[in-house]
Structure formats: structure tokens, C-alpha cells
Coordinates of C-alpha atoms in Angstrom, one line a residue:
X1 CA 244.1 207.5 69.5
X2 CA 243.9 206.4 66.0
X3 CA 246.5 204.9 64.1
X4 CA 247.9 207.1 62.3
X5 CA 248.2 209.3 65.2
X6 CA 249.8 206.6 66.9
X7 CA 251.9 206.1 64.0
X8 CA 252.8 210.0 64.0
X9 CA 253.5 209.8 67.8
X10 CA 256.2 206.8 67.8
X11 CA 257.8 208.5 65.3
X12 CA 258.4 212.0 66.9
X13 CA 259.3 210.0 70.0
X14 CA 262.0 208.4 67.4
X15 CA 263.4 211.6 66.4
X16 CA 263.7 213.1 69.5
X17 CA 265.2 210.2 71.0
X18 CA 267.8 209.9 68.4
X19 CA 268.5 213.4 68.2
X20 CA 269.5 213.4 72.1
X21 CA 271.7 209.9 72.2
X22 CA 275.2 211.5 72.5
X23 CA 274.8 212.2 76.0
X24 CA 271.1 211.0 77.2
X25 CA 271.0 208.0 78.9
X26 CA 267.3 206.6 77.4
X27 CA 268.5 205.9 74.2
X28 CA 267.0 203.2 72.7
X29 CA 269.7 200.6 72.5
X30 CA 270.1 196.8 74.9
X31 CA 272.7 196.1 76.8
X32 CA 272.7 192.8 74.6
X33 CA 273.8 194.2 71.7
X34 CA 278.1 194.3 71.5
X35 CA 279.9 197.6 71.7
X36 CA 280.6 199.2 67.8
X37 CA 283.8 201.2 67.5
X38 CA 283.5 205.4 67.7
X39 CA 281.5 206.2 64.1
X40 CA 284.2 207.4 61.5
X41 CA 283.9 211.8 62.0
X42 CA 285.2 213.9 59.1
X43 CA 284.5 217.7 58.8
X44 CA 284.3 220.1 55.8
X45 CA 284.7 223.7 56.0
X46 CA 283.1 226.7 53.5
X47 CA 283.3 230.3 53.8
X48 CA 284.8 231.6 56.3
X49 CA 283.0 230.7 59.9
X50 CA 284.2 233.0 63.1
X51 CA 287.7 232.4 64.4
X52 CA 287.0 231.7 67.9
X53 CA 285.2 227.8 67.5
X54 CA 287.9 226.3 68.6
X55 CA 287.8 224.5 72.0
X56 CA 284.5 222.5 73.9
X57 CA 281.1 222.9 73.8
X58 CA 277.8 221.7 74.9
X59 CA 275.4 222.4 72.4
X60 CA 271.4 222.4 73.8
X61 CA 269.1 221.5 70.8
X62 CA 265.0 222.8 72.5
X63 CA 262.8 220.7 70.1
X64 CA 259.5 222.0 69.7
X65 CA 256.9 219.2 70.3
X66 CA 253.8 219.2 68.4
X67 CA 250.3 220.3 70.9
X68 CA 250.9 222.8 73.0
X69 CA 254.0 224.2 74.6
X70 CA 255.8 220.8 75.1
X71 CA 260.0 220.8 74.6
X72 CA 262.5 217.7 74.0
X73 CA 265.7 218.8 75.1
X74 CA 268.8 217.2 73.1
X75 CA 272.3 218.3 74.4
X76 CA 275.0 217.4 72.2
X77 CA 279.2 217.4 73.5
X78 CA 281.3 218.9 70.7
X79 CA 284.9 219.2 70.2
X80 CA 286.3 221.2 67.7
X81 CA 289.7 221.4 67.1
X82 CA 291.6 224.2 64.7
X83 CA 294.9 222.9 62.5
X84 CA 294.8 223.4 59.3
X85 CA 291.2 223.8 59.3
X86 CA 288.7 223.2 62.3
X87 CA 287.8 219.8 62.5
X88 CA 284.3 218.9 64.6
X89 CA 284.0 215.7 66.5
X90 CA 280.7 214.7 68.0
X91 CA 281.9 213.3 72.0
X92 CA 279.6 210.4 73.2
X93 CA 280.3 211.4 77.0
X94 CA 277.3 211.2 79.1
X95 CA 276.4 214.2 81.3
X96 CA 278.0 214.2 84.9
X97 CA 274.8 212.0 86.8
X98 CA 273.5 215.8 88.7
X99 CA 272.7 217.0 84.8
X100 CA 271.8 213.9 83.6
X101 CA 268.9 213.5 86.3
X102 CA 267.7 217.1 85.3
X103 CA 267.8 216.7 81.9
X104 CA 266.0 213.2 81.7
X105 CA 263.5 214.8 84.2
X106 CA 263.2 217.9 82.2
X107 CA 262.6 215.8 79.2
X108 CA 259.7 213.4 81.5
X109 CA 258.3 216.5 81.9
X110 CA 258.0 218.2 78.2
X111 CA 260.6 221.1 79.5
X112 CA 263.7 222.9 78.6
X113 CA 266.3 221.8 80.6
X114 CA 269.2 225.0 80.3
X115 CA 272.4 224.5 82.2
X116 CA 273.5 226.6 84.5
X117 CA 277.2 228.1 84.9
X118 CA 277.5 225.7 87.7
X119 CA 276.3 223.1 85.5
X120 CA 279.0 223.9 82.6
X121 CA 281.7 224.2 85.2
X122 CA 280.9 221.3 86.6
X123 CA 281.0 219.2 82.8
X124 CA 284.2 221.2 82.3
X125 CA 285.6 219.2 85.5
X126 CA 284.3 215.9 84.5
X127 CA 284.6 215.7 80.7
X128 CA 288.2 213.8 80.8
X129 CA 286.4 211.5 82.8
X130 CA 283.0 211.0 81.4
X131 CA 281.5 207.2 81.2
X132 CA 280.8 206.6 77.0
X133 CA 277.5 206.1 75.6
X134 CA 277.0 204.1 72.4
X135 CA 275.2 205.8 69.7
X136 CA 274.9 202.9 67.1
X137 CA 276.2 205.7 64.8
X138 CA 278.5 204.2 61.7
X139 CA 279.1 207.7 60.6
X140 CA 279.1 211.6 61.0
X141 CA 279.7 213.9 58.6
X142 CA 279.4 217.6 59.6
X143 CA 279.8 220.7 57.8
X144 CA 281.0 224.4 59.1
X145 CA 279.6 226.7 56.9
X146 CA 280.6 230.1 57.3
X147 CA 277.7 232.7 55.7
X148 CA 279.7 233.5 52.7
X149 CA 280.0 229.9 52.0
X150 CA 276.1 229.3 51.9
X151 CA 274.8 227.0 48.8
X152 CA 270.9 227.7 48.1
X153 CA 269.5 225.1 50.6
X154 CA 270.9 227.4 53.4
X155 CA 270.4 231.1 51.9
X156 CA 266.4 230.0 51.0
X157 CA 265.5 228.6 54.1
X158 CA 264.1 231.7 56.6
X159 CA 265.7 229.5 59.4
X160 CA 269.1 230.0 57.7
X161 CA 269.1 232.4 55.6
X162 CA 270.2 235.2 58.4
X163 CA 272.6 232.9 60.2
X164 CA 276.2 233.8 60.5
X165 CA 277.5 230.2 59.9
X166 CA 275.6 226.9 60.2
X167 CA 276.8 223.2 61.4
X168 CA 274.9 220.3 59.2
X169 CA 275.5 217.1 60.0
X170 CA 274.8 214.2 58.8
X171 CA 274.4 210.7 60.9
X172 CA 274.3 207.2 60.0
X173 CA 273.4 204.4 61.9
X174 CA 274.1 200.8 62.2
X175 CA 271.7 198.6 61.0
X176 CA 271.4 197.4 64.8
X177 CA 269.7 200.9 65.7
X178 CA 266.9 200.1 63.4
X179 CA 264.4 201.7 62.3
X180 CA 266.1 204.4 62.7
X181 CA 268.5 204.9 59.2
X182 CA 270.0 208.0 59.5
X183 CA 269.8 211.7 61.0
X184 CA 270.3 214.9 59.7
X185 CA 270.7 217.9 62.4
X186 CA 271.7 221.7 61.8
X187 CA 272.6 224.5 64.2
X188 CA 272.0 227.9 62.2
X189 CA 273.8 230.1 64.8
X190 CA 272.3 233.9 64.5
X191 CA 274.0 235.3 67.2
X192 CA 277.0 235.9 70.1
X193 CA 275.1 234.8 73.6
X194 CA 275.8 234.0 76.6
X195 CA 279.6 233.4 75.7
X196 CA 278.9 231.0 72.6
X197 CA 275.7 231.7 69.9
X198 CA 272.4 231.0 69.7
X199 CA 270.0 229.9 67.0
X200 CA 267.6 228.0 65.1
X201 CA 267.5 224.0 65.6
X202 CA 266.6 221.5 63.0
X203 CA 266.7 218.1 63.4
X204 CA 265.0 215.5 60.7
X205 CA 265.1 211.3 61.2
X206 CA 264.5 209.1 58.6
X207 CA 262.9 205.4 59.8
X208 CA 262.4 202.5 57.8
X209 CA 258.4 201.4 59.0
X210 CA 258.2 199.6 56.9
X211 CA 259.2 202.2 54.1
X212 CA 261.7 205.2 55.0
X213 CA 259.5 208.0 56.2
X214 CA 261.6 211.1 57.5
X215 CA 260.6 213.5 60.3
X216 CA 261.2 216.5 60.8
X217 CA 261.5 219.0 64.1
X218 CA 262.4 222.3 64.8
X219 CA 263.4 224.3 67.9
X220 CA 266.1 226.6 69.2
X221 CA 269.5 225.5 70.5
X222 CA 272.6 227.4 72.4
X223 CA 275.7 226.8 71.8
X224 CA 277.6 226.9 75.4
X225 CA 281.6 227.3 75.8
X226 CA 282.6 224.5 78.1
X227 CA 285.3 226.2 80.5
X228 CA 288.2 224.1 81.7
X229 CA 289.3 221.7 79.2
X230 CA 292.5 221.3 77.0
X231 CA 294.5 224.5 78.0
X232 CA 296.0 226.8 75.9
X233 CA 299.7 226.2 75.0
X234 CA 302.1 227.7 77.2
X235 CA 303.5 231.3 76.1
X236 CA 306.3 232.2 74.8
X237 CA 308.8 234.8 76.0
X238 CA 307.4 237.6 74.0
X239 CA 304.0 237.0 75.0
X240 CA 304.8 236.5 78.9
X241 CA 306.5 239.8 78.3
X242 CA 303.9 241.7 76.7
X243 CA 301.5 240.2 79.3
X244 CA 303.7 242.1 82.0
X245 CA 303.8 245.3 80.5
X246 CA 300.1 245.1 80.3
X247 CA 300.0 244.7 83.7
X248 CA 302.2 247.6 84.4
X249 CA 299.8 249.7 82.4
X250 CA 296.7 249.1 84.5
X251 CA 298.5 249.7 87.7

């Protein structure tokens, strides 16, 4: 293979490996290296994105490989949290070990990897309990961006332009993760699916070798509802009483 092409290579492996570190195991990091604290998360919010985000999720990022057919898949834990405005953290849990082994041999392969319901449920047990990865990260910035809040970078790209909201987010690493500098990822969502939403993937890295180059790869991702974690708030009187009535009704 000639240089370049080598080049070109290392660096693809690079993004894909950095865009699936949250909950992969063969990230690219030594046990040698001391723990960093969580990366600072913040979130801002345009527009007006659907009402119903609140809760967990594991969102599948399918990265389309260059040559031929050949997917990365990068699964990503969010939890996003509604109080005066929804707030997105990134969780670094990894995968309960049955998902991890089909994911990282999915990913051996150049295959999508797609969870199951069993799969989901089974995340939804363990997610309390998950073992931390670390990501290297310093920072994550992400953005909810409802499709009335769109600035021109979303409403002139054809993979954003028809969305119903987007998530950007921004990474930046630690200077121990080098060369990788910092990663930019967004989830244009165009559509309810399978009980979360579905869209368009982009992820781009940028890598200091020796000069920052950035990369960047696109795919599909879904956006799954993780059942079984933090449970709604218990109801009040009016709303255990309205709950009866319905009952009544259907009987």
C-alpha cells in the first residue's frame, strides 16, 4: 500500500476508534496512564426539539467505511435529563460483556452490529451497574437543536436540512489521547422509529500528524429508548384517580 494510503488508513481507523470510545472496549488508551476525572458536559438548547427526549438512550452511530460495503459501528450511552431545559450527558458505561463481544466482533468483521430488544433490556438492567471506561475526553459540549432553531450550517447541509432536530457535539481530548485533538459528531434525527428516531450520522476527528488533518465519516445512526431506568415519579392522587376511571372505561 503506498503511503499515503497508509496514511489515509490510520487515520480512518483513528476516527472510528474515537468516535466509539464511550462504550467500546478497544479504545486506544494504556492501562499506564492515571485515571482523568469525568470531562466537564454542558448542553445548549435552540428551537424547540420534541418533548419526549427525556430519559436513556443508546444511540448506534453505522459509519460507512470507504471500499466496499464495510461498517464501524459506534454506540454511544446518553442521558438526558429535562428541568429547566434538557440537559445531555454523554455516560462512559461499557456495554454489559454479551453486547460488548457482539459489537467488537461486529466491528472485526466490518458489520452493523443493531441491538436487539433483548439486548436493550438487558442494558436497561445493567446500566446502574456498568464498569467506566475512560475516554481521555477534557470536554463535551453538545447542542439540541430543534428544526426551528437551525443556523445555516444545519439548514444547507442535505444531511440536515430535513431533520426534525439535530444533536452536535463537540469533544475535546486530553493531550494524553494524542494525536487525536478533538471530535465533532452529529445525530440529524429524520424520523420516529422503532420507539426513538433515526437518522443521518456524521462524525469528523481532527489529529495532529504532525499538522491537524480532520476526517470526516458519514453513516446512519438510531436512536434507541433504553427501558428500565430512573422511574417516573410517583403520582399523585388526581392522577391515580384518573388512572382508575380509565380503567373503568375499558372494562
Amino acid at each position: 500500500m503506498p503511503r499515503p494510503m497508509r496514511a489515509l488508513a490510520w487515520l480512518i481507523a483513528l476516527v472510528v476508534s474515537a468516535a466509539s470510545l464511550p462504550v467500546a472496549a478497544e479504545d486506544t488508551t494504556t492501562t499506564t496512564q492515571p485515571p482523568l476525572p469525568p470531562p466537564a458536559q454542558k448542553t445548549v438548547v435552540r428551537g424547540t426539539p420534541p418533548k419526549d427526549l427525556a430519559g436513556r438512550w443508546l444511540a448506534v452511530g453505522w459509519i460507512e467505511l470507504p471500499s466496499g460495503g464495510r461498517v464501524r459501528t459506534a454506540p454511544t450511552l446518553w442521558e438526558i435529563k429535562q428541568d429547566d431545559q434538557l440537559a445531555l450527558t454523554v455516560y462512559f458505561g461499557v456495554l454489559p460483556p454479551a453486547q460488548q463481544k457482539e459489537l467488537n466482533d461486529a466491528n472485526t468483521a466490518e458489520k452493523r452490529w443493531q441491538p436487539s430488544p433483548a439486548d436493550i433490556a438487558q442494558l436497561a438492567a445493567a446500566w446502574d451497574t456498568l464498569p467506566m471506561s475512560d475516554p481521555r475526553l477534557v470536554s463535551i459540549d453538545s447542542e439540541i437543536v430543534g428544526h426551528d432553531g437551525f443556523d445555516q450550517s444545519f439548514s444547507s447541509d442535505a444531511k440536515t436540512r430535513d431533520a426534525v432536530w439535530v444533536v452536535r457535539q463537540l469533544e475535546q481530548f486530553h493531550p494524553s489521547a494524542s494525536p487525536t485533538i478533538k471530535t465533532i459528531n452529529v445525530y440529524a434525527a429524520l424520523e420516529p422509529r422503532e420507539g426513538g428516531w433515526f437518522g443521518n450520522f456524521t462524525t469528523a476527528t481532527v489529529a495532529a500528524v504532525p499538522l491537524p488533518i480532520p476526517i470526516t465519516l458519514n453513516g446512519t445512526f438510531q436512536l434507541y429508548r433504553v427501558v428500565g431506568g430512573t422511574p417516573p415519579p410517583p403520582r399523585g392522587l388526581l392522577g391515580r384517580l384518573m388512572d382508575f376511571l380509565q380503567g373503568c372505561g375499558r372494562r
